[in-house]
XYZ file of C-alpha atoms in Angstrom:
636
model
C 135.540 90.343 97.654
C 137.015 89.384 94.238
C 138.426 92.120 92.079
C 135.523 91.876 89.551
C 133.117 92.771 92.500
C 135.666 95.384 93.023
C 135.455 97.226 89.643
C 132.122 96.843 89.751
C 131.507 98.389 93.498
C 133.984 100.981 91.614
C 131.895 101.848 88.823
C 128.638 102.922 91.225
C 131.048 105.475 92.656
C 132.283 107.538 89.439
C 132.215 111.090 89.486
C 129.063 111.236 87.344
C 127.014 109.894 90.764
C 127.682 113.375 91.729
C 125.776 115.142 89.065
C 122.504 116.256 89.437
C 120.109 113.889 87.121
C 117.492 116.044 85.407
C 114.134 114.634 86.161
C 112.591 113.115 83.108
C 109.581 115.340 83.156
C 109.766 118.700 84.569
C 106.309 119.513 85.080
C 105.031 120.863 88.136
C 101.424 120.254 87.710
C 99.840 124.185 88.305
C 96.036 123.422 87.579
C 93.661 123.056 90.205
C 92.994 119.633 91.120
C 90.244 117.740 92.247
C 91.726 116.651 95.435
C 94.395 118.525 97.469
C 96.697 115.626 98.242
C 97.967 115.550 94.829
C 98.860 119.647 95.984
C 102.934 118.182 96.464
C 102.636 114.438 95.641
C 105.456 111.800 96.065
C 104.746 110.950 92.636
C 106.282 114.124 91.053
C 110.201 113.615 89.768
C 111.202 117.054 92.397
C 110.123 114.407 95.413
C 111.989 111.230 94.260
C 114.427 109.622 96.078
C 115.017 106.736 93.632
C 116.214 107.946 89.879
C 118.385 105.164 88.515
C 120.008 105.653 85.526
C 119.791 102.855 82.333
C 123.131 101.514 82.801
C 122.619 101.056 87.242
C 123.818 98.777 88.948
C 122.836 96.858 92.620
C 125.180 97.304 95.082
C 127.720 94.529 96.101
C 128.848 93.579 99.370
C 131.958 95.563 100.422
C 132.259 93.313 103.322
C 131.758 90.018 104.118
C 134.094 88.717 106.553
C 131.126 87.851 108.911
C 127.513 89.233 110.085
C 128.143 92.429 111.345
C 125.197 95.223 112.096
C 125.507 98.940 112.759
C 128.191 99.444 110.425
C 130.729 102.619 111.104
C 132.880 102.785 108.032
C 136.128 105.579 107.764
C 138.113 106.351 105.075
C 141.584 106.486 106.204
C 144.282 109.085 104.934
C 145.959 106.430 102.453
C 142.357 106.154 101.248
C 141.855 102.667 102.539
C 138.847 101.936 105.199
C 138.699 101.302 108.302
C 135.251 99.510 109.912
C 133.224 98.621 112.714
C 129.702 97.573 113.656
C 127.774 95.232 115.936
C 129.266 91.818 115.652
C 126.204 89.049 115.086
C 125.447 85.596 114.854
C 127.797 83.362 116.587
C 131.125 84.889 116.325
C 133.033 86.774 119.841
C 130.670 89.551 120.650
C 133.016 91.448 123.452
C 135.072 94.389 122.962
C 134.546 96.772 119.635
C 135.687 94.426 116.029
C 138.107 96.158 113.904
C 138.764 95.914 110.433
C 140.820 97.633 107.822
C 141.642 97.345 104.348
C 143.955 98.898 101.765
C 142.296 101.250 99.148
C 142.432 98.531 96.387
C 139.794 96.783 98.930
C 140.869 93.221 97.812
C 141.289 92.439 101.170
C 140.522 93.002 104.858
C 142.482 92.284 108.019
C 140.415 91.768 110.945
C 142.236 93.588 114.184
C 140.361 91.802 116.869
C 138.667 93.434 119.864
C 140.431 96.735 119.998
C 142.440 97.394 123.539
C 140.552 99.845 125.080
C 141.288 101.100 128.210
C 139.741 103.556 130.945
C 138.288 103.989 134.411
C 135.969 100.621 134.984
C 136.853 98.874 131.467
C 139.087 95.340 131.758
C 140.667 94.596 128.936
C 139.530 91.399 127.503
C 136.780 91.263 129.109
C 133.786 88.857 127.691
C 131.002 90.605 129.239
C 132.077 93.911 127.433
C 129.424 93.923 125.081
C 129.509 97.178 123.062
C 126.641 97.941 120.603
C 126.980 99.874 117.618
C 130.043 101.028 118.398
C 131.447 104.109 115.675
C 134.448 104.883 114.014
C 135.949 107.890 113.265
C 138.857 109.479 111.873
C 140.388 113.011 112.357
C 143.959 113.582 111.369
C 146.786 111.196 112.686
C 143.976 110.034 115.656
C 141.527 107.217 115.556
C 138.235 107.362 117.341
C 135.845 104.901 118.786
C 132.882 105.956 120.173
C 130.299 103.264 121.725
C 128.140 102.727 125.031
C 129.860 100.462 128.038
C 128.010 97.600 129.196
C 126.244 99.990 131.948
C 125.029 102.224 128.984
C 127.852 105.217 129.486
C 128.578 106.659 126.356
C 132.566 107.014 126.243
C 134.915 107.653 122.822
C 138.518 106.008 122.905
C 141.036 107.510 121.110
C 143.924 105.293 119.483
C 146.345 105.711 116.386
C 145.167 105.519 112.709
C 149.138 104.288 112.304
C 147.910 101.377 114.643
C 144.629 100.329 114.767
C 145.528 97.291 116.484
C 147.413 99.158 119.098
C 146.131 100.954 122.826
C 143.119 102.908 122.520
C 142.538 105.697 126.073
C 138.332 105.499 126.930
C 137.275 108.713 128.500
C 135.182 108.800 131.839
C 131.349 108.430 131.298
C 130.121 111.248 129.184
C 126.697 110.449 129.349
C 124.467 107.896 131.178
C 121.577 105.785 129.536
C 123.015 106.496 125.595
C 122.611 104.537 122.697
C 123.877 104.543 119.370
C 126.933 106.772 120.590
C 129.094 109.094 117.445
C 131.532 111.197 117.350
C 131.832 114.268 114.657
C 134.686 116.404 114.539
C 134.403 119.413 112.811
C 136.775 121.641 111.214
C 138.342 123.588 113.418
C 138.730 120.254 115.486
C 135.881 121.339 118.043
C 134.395 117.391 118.569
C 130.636 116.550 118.993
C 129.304 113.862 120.549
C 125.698 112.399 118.965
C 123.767 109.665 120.472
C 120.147 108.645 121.221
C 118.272 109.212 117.971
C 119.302 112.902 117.883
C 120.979 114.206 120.820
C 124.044 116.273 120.505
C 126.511 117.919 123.187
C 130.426 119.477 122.278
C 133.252 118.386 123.767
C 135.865 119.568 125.870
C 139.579 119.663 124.493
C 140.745 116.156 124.450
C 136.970 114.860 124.179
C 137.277 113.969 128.198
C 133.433 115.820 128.973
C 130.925 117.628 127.993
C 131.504 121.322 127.200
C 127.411 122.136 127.141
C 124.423 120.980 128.326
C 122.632 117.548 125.206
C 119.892 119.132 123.024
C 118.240 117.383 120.535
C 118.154 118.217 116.943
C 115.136 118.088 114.790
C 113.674 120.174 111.941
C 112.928 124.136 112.185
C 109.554 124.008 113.777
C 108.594 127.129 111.370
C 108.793 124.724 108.622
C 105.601 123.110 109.202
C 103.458 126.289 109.449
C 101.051 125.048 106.943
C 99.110 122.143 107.380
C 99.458 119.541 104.884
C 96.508 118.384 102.660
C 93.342 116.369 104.362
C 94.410 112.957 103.458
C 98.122 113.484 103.376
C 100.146 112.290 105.939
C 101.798 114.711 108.333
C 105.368 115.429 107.415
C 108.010 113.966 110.717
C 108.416 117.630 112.337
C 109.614 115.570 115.693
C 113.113 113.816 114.702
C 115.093 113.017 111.776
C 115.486 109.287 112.716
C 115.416 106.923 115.754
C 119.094 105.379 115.767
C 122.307 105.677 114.110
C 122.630 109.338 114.631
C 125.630 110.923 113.129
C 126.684 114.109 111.384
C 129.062 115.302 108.656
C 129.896 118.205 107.147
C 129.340 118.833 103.228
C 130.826 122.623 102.209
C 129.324 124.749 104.581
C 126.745 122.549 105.047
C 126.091 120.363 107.943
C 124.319 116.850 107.633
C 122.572 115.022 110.059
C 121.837 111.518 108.945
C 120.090 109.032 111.105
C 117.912 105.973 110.055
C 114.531 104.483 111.062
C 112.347 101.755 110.744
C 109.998 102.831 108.290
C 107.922 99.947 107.060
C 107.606 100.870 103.487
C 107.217 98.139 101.340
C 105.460 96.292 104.143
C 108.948 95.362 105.212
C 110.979 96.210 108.122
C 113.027 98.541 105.745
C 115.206 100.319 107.825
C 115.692 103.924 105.761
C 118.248 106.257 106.033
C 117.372 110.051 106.530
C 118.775 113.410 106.579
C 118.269 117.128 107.344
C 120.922 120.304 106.620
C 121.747 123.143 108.885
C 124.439 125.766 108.221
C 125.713 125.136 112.096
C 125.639 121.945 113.892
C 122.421 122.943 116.233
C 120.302 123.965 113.160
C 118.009 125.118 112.034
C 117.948 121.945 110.211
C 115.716 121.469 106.650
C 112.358 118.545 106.931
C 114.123 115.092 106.648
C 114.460 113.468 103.465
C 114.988 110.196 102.561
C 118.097 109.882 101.197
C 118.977 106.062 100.854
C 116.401 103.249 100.864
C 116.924 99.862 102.857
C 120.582 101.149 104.249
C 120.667 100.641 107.782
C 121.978 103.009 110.117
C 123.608 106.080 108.721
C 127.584 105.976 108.307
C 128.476 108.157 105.582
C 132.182 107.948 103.938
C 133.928 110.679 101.884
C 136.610 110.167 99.589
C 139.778 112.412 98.700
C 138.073 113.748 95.354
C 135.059 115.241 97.663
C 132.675 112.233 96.765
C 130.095 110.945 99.274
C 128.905 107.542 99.845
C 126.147 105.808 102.555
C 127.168 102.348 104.014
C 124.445 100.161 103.073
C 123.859 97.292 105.705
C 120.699 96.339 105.966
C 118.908 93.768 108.682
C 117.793 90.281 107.477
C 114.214 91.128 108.666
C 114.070 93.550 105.582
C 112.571 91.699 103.056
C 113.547 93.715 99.916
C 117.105 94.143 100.475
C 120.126 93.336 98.243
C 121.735 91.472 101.163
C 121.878 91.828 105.013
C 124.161 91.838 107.742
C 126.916 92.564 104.964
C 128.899 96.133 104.043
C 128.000 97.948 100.652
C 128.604 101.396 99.433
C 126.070 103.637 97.722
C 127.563 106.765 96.054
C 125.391 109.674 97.251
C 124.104 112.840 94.731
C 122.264 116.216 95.090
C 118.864 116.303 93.485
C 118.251 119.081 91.608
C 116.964 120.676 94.727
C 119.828 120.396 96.421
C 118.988 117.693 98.974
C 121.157 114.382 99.067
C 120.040 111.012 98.165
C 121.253 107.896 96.328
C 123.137 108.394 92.801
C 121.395 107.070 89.668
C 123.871 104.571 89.009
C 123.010 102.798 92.336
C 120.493 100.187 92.680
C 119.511 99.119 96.136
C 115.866 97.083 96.014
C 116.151 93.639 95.692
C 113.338 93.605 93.212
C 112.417 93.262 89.330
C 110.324 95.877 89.888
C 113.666 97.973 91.044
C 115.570 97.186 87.985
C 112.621 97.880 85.297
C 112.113 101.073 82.995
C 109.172 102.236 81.902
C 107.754 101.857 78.370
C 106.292 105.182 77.426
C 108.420 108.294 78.564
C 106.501 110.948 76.520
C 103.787 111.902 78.600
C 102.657 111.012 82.181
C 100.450 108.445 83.502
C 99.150 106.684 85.822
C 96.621 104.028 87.120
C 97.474 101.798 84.059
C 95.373 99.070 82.373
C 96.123 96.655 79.608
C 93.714 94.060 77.575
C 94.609 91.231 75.433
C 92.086 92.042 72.510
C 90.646 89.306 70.441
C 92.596 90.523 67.634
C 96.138 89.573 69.018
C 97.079 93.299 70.232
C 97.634 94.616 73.488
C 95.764 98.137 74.410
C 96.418 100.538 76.877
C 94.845 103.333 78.558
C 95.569 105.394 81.691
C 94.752 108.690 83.711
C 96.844 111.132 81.537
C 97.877 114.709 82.043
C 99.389 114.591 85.327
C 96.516 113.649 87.675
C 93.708 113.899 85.240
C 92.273 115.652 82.566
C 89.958 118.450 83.299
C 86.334 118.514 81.592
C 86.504 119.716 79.322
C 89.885 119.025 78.048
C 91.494 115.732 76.520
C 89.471 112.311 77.518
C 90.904 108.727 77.080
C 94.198 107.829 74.757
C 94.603 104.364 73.347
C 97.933 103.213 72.646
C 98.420 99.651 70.800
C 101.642 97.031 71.192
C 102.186 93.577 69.416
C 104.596 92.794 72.014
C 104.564 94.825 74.984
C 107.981 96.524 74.133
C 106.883 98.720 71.370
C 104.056 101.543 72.005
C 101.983 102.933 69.546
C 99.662 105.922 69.839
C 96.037 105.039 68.438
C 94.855 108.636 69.936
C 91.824 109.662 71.640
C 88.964 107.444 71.585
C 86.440 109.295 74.037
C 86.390 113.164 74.576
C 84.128 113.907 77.251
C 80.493 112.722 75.350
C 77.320 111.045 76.136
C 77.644 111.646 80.169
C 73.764 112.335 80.967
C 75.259 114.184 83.769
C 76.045 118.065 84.581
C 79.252 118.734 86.441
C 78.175 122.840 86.819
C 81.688 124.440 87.779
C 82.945 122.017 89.597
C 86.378 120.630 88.173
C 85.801 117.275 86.651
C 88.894 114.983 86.835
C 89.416 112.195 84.234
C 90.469 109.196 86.624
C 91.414 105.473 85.884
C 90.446 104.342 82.679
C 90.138 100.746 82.361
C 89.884 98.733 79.000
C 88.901 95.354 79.180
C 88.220 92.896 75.917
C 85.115 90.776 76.561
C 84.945 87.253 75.003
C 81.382 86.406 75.265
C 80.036 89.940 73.913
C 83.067 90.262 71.117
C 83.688 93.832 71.824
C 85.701 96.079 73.874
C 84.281 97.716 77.276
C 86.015 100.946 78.730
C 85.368 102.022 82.660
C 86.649 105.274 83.581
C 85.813 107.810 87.168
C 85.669 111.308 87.556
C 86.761 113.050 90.336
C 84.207 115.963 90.901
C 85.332 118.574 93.446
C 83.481 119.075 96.903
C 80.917 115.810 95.506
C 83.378 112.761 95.065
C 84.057 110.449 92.424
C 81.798 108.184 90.016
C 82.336 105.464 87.168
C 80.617 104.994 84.106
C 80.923 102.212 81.460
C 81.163 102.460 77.973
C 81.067 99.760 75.237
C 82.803 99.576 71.894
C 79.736 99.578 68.979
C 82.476 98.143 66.557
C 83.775 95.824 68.420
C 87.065 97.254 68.189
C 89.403 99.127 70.694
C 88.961 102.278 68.753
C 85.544 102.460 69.326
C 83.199 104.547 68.584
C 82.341 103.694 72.570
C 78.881 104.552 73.712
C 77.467 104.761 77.326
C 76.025 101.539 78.260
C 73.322 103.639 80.892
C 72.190 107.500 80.454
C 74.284 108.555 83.279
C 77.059 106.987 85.267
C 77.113 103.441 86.297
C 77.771 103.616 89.927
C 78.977 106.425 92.861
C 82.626 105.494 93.591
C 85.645 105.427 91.435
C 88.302 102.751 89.708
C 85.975 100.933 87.836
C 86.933 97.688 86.368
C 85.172 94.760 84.061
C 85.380 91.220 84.788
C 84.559 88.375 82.851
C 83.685 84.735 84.747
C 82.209 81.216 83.308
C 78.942 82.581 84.344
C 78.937 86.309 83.159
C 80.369 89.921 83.090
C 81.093 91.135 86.734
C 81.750 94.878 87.631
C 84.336 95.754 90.283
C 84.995 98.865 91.667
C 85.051 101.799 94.997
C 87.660 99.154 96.805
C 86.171 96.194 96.519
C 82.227 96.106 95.634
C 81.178 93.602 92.787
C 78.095 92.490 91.228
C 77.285 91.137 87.851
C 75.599 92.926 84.926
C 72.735 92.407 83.436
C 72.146 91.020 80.098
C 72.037 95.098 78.355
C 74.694 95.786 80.774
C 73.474 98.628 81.601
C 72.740 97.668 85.250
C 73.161 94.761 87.685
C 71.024 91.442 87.851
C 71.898 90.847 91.508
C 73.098 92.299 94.666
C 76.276 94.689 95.364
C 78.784 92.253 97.155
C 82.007 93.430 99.011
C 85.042 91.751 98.286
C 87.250 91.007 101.852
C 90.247 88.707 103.030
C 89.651 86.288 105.901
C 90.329 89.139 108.134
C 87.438 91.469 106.938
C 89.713 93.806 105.633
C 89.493 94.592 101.753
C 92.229 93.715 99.773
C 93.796 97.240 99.119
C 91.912 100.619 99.648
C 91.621 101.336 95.907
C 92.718 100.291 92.024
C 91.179 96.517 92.282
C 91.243 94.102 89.433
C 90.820 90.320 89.123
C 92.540 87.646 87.328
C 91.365 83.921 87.421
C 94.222 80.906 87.199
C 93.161 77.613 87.204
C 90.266 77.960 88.827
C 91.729 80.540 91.454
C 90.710 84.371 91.930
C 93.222 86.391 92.376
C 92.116 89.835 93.576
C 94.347 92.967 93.187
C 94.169 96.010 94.873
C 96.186 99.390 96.079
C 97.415 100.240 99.024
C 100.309 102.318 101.000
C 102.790 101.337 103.470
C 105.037 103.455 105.814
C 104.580 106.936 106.010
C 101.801 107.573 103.866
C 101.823 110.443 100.957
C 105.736 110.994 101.992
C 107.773 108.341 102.015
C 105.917 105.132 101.552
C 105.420 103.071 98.998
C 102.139 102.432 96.975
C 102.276 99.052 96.783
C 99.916 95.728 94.946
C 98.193 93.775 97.568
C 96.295 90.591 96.935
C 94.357 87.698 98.050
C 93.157 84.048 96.704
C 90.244 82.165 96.441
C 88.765 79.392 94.746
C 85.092 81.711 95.030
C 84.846 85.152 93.395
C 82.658 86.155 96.170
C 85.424 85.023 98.734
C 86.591 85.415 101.361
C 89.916 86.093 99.720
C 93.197 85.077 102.126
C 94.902 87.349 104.051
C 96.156 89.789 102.167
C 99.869 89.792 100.805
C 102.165 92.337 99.238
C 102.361 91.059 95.492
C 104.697 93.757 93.934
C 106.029 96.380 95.663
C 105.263 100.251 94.146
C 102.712 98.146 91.954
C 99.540 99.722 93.730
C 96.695 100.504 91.067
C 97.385 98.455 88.098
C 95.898 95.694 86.313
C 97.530 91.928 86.162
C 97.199 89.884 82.530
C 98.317 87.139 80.681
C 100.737 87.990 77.865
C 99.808 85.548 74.626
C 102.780 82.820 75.648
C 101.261 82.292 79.328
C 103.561 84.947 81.274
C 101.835 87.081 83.594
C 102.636 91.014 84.301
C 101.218 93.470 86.339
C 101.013 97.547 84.962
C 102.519 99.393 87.225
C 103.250 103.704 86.989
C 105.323 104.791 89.597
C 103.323 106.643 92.821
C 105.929 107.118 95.335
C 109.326 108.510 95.808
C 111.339 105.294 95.904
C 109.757 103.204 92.651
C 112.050 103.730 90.029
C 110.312 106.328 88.230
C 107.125 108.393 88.459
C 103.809 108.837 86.795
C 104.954 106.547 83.123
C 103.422 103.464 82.058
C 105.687 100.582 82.807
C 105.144 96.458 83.995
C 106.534 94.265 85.604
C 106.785 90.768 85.204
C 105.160 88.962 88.204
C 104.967 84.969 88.987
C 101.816 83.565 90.282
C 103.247 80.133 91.753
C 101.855 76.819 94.008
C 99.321 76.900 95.771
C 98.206 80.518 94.702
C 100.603 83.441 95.212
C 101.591 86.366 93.710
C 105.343 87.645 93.448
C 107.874 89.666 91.412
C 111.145 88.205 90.531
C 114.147 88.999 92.714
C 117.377 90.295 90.545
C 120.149 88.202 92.900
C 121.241 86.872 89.666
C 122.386 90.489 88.467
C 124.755 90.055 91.444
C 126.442 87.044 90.591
């Protein structure tokens, strides 16, 4: 590591990571809404888990002497580290790796297989594979805790003064373990954790067991209300699958433990924690608390600070690096749960290290239009998750050059429906403006969301010809049953796409179709994303858009852009593809000099902010692919 990686590794770990961030809008949306899920959405700033702050930075390697997994990182009492893990690749694999360096962390000195000793263990011996072994460090004595090569979990103890010195094994503690830790609390009563969750004290001397393993989970009486229909149970079972360890923050104690989530549609290994105020519980739901680290080793520095080790697997496609150390300073949300600081970046993504564009008010499911006159237009689904009949309607805002925003206003307010909602709530969904060549006008597609009935789309068309309307209803009523409408324009007419993937072309009036409904699939049969489809055409290929979650649905997963190519609109498209991650309902467009984006709002509690109109630049490449720009050069 050079020195400037240093100072920069030291300026993600100032004091101000420990400050709670504000979230940038504070509203807990009261009103009613037209579908419970949105009830405690991951889209609201109270759930994030990702806040990064403007001046953020990725996080660097810490260490990268060689591949190493499973990192267990100490801070020892002259405030250097000490670290262990999984040795990988083709380096020695026996015995448990030690490294240490001083607290300037210029440099680290590699200690070997430590010399561990006990009942059935050879020194030296090659066969002695230990996986993720764990360090730990409690006064003047140095811990390693790990499973033997017959799956005993044991903990040596050895010297901090001399790491490289004789470390005693205890007998077997117990049989079939994985992922074996040791915490040692306070009073200097030890714990041993293994297993995904299992926890037993010590004896004196950490020799035995003191008590019969139980395994730690959330409070059961947490989850006495059912979530939402359509919202994906919260994990009332575990806190993680591997890594397990525990710490103590004030009288708080953690239990952080990571798991192979698949957010993204990655193998992104998560970390997660829970709080109790003993080490048995009750313990709090699991949070997410650091995105693609690896399994949970947390560090904390003289000053009180906490930081994660980030080391995340190769097979995690979104990661900063793999198989390497970083640190990422950890913060309390304004709720009081722990997660990564704002000044920490840890997505290996453009989309990770964008902002959005308008800040004032919320909104989602964006769309922008090149319009014939040279300026960009935007609408979106305002007011949290919609506008209620018979309140607001649809807000144009105008740019020059995508950077600067300006407010046109409303330019529909609930008129010219044909269609009686009753009582029901009526829920503004999904706008979409879309400039039409061949008719020289503007066309706007919006849903409502009716309660207890479902959702449909009208169409509306721009008398003027300009994006400020006046817009009148192309039919008497809506346009079709389903929602996310969204116009299309081909060589051979105006296509209308919508309700996750149906399409047919409009007639001449447009104010109905001159051919048959047509679903829009990959090879596989599966439509392209669930909701929020658009379609772009680039030389000569379709590239369908659509919305779609990954990992643990409402949660902790990500709402991500899928898409598919094909040289026919009617398909089939190829198998569908992650094109940006936290994308999902957006629309892609070509910006006046040829570069392509893709709108994107923020819809889960990892994107880098929630519910505000932001894009993302996005390459569409040889032979036909979609993908965003990786930010490895802010690293070099």
């Amino acid at each position: 590591m050079t020195n400037m990686h240093y100072r920069l590794l030291l300026s993600t770990l100032l004091p101000a990571a420990l400050c709670v961030t504000p979230a940038a809008l504070a509203q807990q949306f009261k009103k009613a809404v037209a579908d419970d899920i949105f009830a405690d959405h991951p889209s609201m700033d109270r759930n994030a888990v990702v806040m990064p702050a403007a001046d953020a930075k990725p996080i660097m390697p810490f260490f990268s002497e060689r591949p190493i997994g499973d990192a267990s990182i100490a801070m020892m009492p002259d405030g250097g580290f000490i670290l262990t893990g999984t040795t990988l690749r083709s380096y020695a694999r026996h015995g448990v790796e030690l490294w240490t360096t001083a607290r300037d962390a210029t440099a680290w000195k590699g200690w070997g297989p430590a010399r561990i000793s006990g009942n059935g263990i050879v020194p030296g011996d090659v066969s002695e594979r230990y996986l993720a072994p764990s360090v730990t460090v409690a006064g003047d004595r140095l811990y390693l805790a790990f499973s033997d090569k017959t799956g005993c979990a044991r903990i040596a103890a050895g010297a901090v003064a001399d790491p490289g010195g004789s470390f005693a094994a205890s007998p077997c503690l117990v049989e079939d373990a994985a992922d074996a830790s040791l915490f040692v609390d306070r009073d200097g009563a030890g714990y041993l954790l293994w297993g995904g969750g299992y926890i037993a004290r010590l004896k004196p001397g950490f020799a035995g067991l003191a008590e019969a393993p139980r395994f730690l989970k959330p409070d059961q009486k947490l989850f006495a209300e059912h979530p939402p229909v359509g919202k994906d149970w919260p994990v009332r079972t575990r806190v993680g699958r591997a890594g397990t360890t525990m710490f103590r923050d004030g009288d708080r104690y953690v239990l952080a433990a990571s798991e192979v989530t698949g957010r993204m549609r990655t193998a992104t290994e998560d970390l997660f924690m829970a709080e109790a105020p003993t080490p048995y519980g009750p313990f709090t739901r699991r949070m997410l608390a650091v995105p693609h680290a690896g399994r949970g080793s947390v560090v904390r520095f003289r000053d009180g600070r906490l930081a994660a080790a980030y080391n995340p697997r190769c097979d995690d496609g979104f990661a900063l690096f793999c198989e390497q150390v970083g640190l990422v300073p950890l913060e309390r949300a304004p709720d009081g749960r722990l997660r990564q600081a704002a000044s920490a970046i840890t997505e290996d993504s453009a989309v990770a290290a964008r902002k959005p564009l308008i800040t004032g008010e919320t909104m989602r499911d964006p769309s922008v239009t090149l319009g014939g006159d040279g300026y960009y237009y935007l609408v979106g689904t305002l007011d949290g998750y919609g506008y209620h009949k018979p309140e607001g309607g649809v807000k144009l805002w105008r740019s020059a050059d995508l950077e600067r925003w300006d407010e046109v206003g409303f330019v529909w307010r609930w008129q010219g429906m044909g269609y009686d909602f009753g009582k029901n709530i009526a829920e503004l969904w999904a706008p979409e403006i879309k400039w039409v060549e061949r008719d020289k006008t503007f066309y706007l597609a919006f849903s409502v969301m009716e309660r207890g009935v479902g959702g449909k789309t009208w169409l509306y068309r721009s008398t003027s010809g300009k994006a400020e309307g006046p817009y009148a209803n192309v039919t008497k009523s809506y346009l079709v049953e389903g929602i996310d409408g969204f116009p299309f324009e081909d060589d051979d007419g105006l296509y209308f796409l919508w309700g996750g993937g149906r399409i047919a072309r409009l007639n001449a009036a447009r104010d109905g179709f001159d051919g048959p409904v047509r679903k829009l699939v990959d090879v596989d049969g599966d439509a392209v994303g669930y909701e929020g489809n658009g379609l772009i055409k680039v030389n000569g290929v379709y590239f369908l858009t659509g919305a779609e979650w990954h990992g643990p649905l409402r949660t902790h997963g990500t709402y991500d852009m899928m898409y598919g190519t094909s040289k026919s609109l009617f398909g089939p498209y190829s198998q569908r593809r992650m094109g940006a991650p936290h994308g999902g309902h957006g629309t892609a467009f070509a910006d006046k000099q040829g570069r392509y984006w893709y709108t994107m709002f923020g819809n889960d509690p990892t994107a880098p902010w929630r519910m505000q109109f932001g894009l993302v630049p996005i390459d569409i490449g040889d032979p036909a692919s979609i993908g965003v720009p990786r930010i490895g050069t802010l690293r070099d």
